[in-house]
mmCIF file of C-alpha atoms in Angstrom:
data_model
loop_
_atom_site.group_PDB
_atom_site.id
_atom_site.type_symbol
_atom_site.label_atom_id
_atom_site.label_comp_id
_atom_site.label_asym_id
_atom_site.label_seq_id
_atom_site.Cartn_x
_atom_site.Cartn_y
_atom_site.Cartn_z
ATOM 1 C CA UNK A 1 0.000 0.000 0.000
ATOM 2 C CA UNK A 2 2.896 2.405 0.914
ATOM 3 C CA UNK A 3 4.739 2.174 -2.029
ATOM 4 C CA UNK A 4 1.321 2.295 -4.518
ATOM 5 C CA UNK A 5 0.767 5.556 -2.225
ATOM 6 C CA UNK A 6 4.790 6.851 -2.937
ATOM 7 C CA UNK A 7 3.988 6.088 -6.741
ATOM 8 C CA UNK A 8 1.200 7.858 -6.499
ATOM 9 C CA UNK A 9 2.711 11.071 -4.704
ATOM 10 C CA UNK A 10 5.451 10.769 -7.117
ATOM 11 C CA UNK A 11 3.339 11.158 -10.118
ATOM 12 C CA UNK A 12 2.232 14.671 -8.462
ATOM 13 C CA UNK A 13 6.172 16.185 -8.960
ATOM 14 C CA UNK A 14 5.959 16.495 -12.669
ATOM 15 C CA UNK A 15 2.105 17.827 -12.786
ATOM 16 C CA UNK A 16 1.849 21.695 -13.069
ATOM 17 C CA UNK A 17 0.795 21.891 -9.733
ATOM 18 C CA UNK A 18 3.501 20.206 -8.220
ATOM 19 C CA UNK A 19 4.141 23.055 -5.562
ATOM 20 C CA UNK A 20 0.791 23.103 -4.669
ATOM 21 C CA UNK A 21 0.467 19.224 -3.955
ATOM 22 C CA UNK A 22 4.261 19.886 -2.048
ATOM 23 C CA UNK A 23 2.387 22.034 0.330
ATOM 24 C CA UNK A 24 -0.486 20.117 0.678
ATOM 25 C CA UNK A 25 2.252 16.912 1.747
ATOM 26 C CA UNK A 26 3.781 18.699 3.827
ATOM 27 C CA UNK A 27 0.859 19.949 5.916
ATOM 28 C CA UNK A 28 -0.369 16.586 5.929
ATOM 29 C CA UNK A 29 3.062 15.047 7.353
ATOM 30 C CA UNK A 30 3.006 17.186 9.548
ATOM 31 C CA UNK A 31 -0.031 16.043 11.387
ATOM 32 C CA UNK A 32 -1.290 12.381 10.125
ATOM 33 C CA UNK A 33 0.022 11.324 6.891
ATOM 34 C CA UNK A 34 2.673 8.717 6.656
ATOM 35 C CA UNK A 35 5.011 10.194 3.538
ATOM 36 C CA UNK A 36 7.434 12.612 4.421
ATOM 37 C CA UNK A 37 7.170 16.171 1.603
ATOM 38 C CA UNK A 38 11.032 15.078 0.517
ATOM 39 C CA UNK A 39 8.670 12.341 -1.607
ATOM 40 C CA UNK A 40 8.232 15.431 -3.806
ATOM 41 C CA UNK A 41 10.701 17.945 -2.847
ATOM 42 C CA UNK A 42 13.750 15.899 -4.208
ATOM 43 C CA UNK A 43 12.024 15.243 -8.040
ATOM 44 C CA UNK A 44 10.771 18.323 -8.054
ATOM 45 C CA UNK A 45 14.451 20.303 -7.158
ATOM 46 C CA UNK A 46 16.163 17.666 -9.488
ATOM 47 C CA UNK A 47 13.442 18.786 -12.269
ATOM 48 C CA UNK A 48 13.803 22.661 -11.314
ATOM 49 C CA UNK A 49 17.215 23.422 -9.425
ATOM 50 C CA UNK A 50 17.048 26.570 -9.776
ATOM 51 C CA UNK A 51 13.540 26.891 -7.921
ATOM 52 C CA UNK A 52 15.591 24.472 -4.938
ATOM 53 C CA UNK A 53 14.743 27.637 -2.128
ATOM 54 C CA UNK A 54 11.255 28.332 -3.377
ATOM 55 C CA UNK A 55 10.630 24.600 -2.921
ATOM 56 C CA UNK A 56 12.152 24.715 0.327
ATOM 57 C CA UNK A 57 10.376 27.757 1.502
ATOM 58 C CA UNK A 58 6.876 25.877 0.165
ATOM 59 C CA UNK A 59 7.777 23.271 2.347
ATOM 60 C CA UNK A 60 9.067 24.924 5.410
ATOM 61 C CA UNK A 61 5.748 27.180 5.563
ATOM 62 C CA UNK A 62 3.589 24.232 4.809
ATOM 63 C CA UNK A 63 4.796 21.831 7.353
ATOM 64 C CA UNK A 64 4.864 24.429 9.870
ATOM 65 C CA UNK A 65 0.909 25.042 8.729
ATOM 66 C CA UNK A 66 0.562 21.896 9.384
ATOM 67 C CA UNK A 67 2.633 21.115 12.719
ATOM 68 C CA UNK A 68 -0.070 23.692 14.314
ATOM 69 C CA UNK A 69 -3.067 20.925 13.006
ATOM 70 C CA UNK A 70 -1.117 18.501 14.808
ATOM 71 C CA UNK A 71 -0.588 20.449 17.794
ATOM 72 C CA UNK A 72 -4.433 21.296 17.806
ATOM 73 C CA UNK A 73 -4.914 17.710 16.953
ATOM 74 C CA UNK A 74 -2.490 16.464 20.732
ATOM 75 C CA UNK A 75 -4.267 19.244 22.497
ATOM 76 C CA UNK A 76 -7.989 19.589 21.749
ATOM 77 C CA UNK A 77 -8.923 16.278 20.391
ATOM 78 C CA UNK A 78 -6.780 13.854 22.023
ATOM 79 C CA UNK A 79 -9.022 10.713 22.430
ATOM 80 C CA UNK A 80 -11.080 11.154 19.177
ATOM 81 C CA UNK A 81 -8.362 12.111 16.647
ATOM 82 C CA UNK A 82 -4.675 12.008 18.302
ATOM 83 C CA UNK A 83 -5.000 8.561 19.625
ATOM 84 C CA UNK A 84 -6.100 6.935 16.596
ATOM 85 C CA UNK A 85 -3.570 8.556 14.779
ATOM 86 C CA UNK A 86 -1.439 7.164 16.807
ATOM 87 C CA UNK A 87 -2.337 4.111 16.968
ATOM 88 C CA UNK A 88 -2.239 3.770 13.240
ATOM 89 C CA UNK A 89 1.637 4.025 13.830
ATOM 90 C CA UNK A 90 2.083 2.030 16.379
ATOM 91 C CA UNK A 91 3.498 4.525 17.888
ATOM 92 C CA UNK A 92 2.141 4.953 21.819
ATOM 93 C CA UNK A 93 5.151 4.565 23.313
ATOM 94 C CA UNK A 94 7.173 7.482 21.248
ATOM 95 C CA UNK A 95 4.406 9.495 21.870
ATOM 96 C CA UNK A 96 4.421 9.203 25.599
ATOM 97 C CA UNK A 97 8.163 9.262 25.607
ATOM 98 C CA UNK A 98 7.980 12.465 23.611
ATOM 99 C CA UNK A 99 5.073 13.916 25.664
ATOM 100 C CA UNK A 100 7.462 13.342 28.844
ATOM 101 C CA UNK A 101 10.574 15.493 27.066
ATOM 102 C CA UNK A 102 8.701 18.517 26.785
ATOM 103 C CA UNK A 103 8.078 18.589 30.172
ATOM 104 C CA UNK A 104 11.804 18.260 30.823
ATOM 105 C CA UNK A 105 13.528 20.045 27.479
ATOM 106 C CA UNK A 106 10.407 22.646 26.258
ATOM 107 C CA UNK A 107 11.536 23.895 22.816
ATOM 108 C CA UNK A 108 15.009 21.748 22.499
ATOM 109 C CA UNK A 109 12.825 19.123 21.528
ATOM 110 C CA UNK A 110 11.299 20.486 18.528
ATOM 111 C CA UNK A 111 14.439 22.056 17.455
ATOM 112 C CA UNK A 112 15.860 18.581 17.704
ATOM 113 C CA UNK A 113 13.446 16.003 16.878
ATOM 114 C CA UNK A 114 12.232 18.003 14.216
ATOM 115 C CA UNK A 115 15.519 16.773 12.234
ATOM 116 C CA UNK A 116 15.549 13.155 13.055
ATOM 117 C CA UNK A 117 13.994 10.734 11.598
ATOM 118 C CA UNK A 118 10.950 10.534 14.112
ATOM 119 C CA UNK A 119 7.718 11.534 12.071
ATOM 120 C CA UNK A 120 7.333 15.300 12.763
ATOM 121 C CA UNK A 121 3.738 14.458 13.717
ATOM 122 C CA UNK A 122 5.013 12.670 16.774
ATOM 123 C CA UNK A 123 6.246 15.795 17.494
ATOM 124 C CA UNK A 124 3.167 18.437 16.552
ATOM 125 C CA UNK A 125 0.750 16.135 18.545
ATOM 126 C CA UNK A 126 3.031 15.513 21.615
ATOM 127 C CA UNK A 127 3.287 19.311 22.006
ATOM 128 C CA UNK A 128 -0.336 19.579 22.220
ATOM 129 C CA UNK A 129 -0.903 16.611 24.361
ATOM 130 C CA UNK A 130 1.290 18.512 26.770
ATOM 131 C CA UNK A 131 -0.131 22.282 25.919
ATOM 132 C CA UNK A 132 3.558 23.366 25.211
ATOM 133 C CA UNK A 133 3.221 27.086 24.322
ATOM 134 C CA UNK A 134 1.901 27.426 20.870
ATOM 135 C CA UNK A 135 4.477 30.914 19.661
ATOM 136 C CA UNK A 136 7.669 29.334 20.682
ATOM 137 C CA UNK A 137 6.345 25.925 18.993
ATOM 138 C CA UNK A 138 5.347 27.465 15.975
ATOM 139 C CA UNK A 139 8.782 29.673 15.916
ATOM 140 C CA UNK A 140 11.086 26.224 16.682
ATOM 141 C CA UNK A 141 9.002 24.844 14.193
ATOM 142 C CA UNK A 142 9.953 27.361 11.314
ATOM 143 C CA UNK A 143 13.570 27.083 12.681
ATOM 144 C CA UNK A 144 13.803 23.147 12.368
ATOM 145 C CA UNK A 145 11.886 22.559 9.629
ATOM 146 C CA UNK A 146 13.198 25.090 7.555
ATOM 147 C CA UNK A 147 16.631 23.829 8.272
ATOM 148 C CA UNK A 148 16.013 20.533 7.317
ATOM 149 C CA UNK A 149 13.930 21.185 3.710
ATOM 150 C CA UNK A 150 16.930 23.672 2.725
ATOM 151 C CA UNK A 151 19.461 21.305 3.859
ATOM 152 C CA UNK A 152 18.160 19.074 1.273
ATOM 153 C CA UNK A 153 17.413 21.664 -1.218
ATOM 154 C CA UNK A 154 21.005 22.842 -0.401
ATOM 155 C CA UNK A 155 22.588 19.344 -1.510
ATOM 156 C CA UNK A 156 20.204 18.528 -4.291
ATOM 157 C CA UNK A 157 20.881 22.086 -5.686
ATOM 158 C CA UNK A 158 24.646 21.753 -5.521
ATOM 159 C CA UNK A 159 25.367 18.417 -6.524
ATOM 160 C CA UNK A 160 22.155 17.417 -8.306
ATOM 161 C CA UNK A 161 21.336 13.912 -9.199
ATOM 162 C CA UNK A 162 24.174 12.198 -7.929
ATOM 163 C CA UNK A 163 23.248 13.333 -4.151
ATOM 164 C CA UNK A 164 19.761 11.795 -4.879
ATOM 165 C CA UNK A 165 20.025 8.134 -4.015
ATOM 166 C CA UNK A 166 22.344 9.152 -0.829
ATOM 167 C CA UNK A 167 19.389 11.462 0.499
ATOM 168 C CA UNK A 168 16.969 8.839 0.048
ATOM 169 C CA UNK A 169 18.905 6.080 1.969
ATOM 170 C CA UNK A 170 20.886 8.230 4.548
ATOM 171 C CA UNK A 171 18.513 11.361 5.541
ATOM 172 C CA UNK A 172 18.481 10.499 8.579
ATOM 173 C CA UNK A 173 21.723 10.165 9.264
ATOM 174 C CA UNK A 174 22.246 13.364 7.519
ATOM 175 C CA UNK A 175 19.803 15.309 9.757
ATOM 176 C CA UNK A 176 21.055 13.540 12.474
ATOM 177 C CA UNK A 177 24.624 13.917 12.112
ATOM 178 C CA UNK A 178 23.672 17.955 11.971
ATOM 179 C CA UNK A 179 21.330 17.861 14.730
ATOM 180 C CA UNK A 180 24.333 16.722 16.538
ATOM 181 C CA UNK A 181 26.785 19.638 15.230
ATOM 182 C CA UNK A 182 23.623 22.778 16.190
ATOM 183 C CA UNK A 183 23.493 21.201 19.772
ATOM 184 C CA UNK A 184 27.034 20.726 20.405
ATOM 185 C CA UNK A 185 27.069 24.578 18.829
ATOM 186 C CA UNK A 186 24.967 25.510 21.211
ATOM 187 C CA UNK A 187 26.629 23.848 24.539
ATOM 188 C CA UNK A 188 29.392 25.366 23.154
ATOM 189 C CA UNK A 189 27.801 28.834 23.002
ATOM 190 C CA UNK A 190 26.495 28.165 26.184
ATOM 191 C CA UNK A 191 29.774 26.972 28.262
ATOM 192 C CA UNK A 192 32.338 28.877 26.591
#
């Protein structure tokens, strides 16, 4: 089913209104669908590198858009909408592990979640579900989000196709490996 749905989505990058179905995956992502908006983002800046930031920027605003859903979602309708969503995932125990960070780390966990490879939905609902303050959610949002859609954008537009099949198989790793760099930047900021 997932990959007749990623055939599907795929289909969408070379349609005219490719940056308007970009959008609308990366709102959804951001609050129940499964595929993440790099699906489209990563044809579409192959097809069009020189639209890479505009993409980005789509993408960024988009998920963000969507990221408040899914905090309205974790905070408003917890048992008739966040649960099954979460269920669909299998994902209760993230979700309560999640739920329990923001308590402890507040916006840290956006910033820093919101580049690993834990669906950013996790992340939108659990900050409802614990009624995390919605302006410095929506702000660490923007900040993470936008980081990782122009990281990609940022590779894809400098080294093109050849950066492609690493993306797909090593994102993670990627956002990851930088999430690691901004907080050691930051604990160095902060100690030094």
């Amino acid at each position: 089913m997932l990959n007749r749905l990623y055939a599907r989505v795929l289909r969408h990058a070379a349609s005219p209104y490719a940056p308007l179905w970009l959008a609308a995956l990366a709102f959804a992502e951001a609050s129940f669908f499964p595929l993440p908006p790099e699906t489209l983002l990563v044809p579409m800046v192959l097809a069009h590198r020189q639209k890479a930031w505009v993409y980005a920027a789509i993408c960024t605003i988009a998920s963000v858009a969507g990221g408040l859903l899914g905090w309205l979602i974790g905070a408003a309708l917890l048992d008739t909408v966040a649960r099954p969503i979460v269920h669909f995932y299998h994902a209760e125990s993230t979700l309560l592990t999640l739920q329990e960070k923001f308590r402890q780390w507040g916006v840290w966990i956006i910033l820093l979640k919101g580049l690993t490879p834990i669906p950013y939905k996790f992340v939108t609902i659990a900050s409802g579900m614990a009624h995390f303050a919605i302006l410095p959610f929506m702000l660490a949002s923007l900040v993470t989000r936008g980081v990782r859609f122009m990281l990609v954008a940022g590779l894809l537009w400098r080294f093109g196709a050849p950066i492609q099949d690493f993306l797909e198989k090593r994102l993670p790793l990627v956002a990851g490996a930088f999430a690691v760099v901004f907080l050691g930047g930051i604990i160095a900021l902060k100690y030094l």
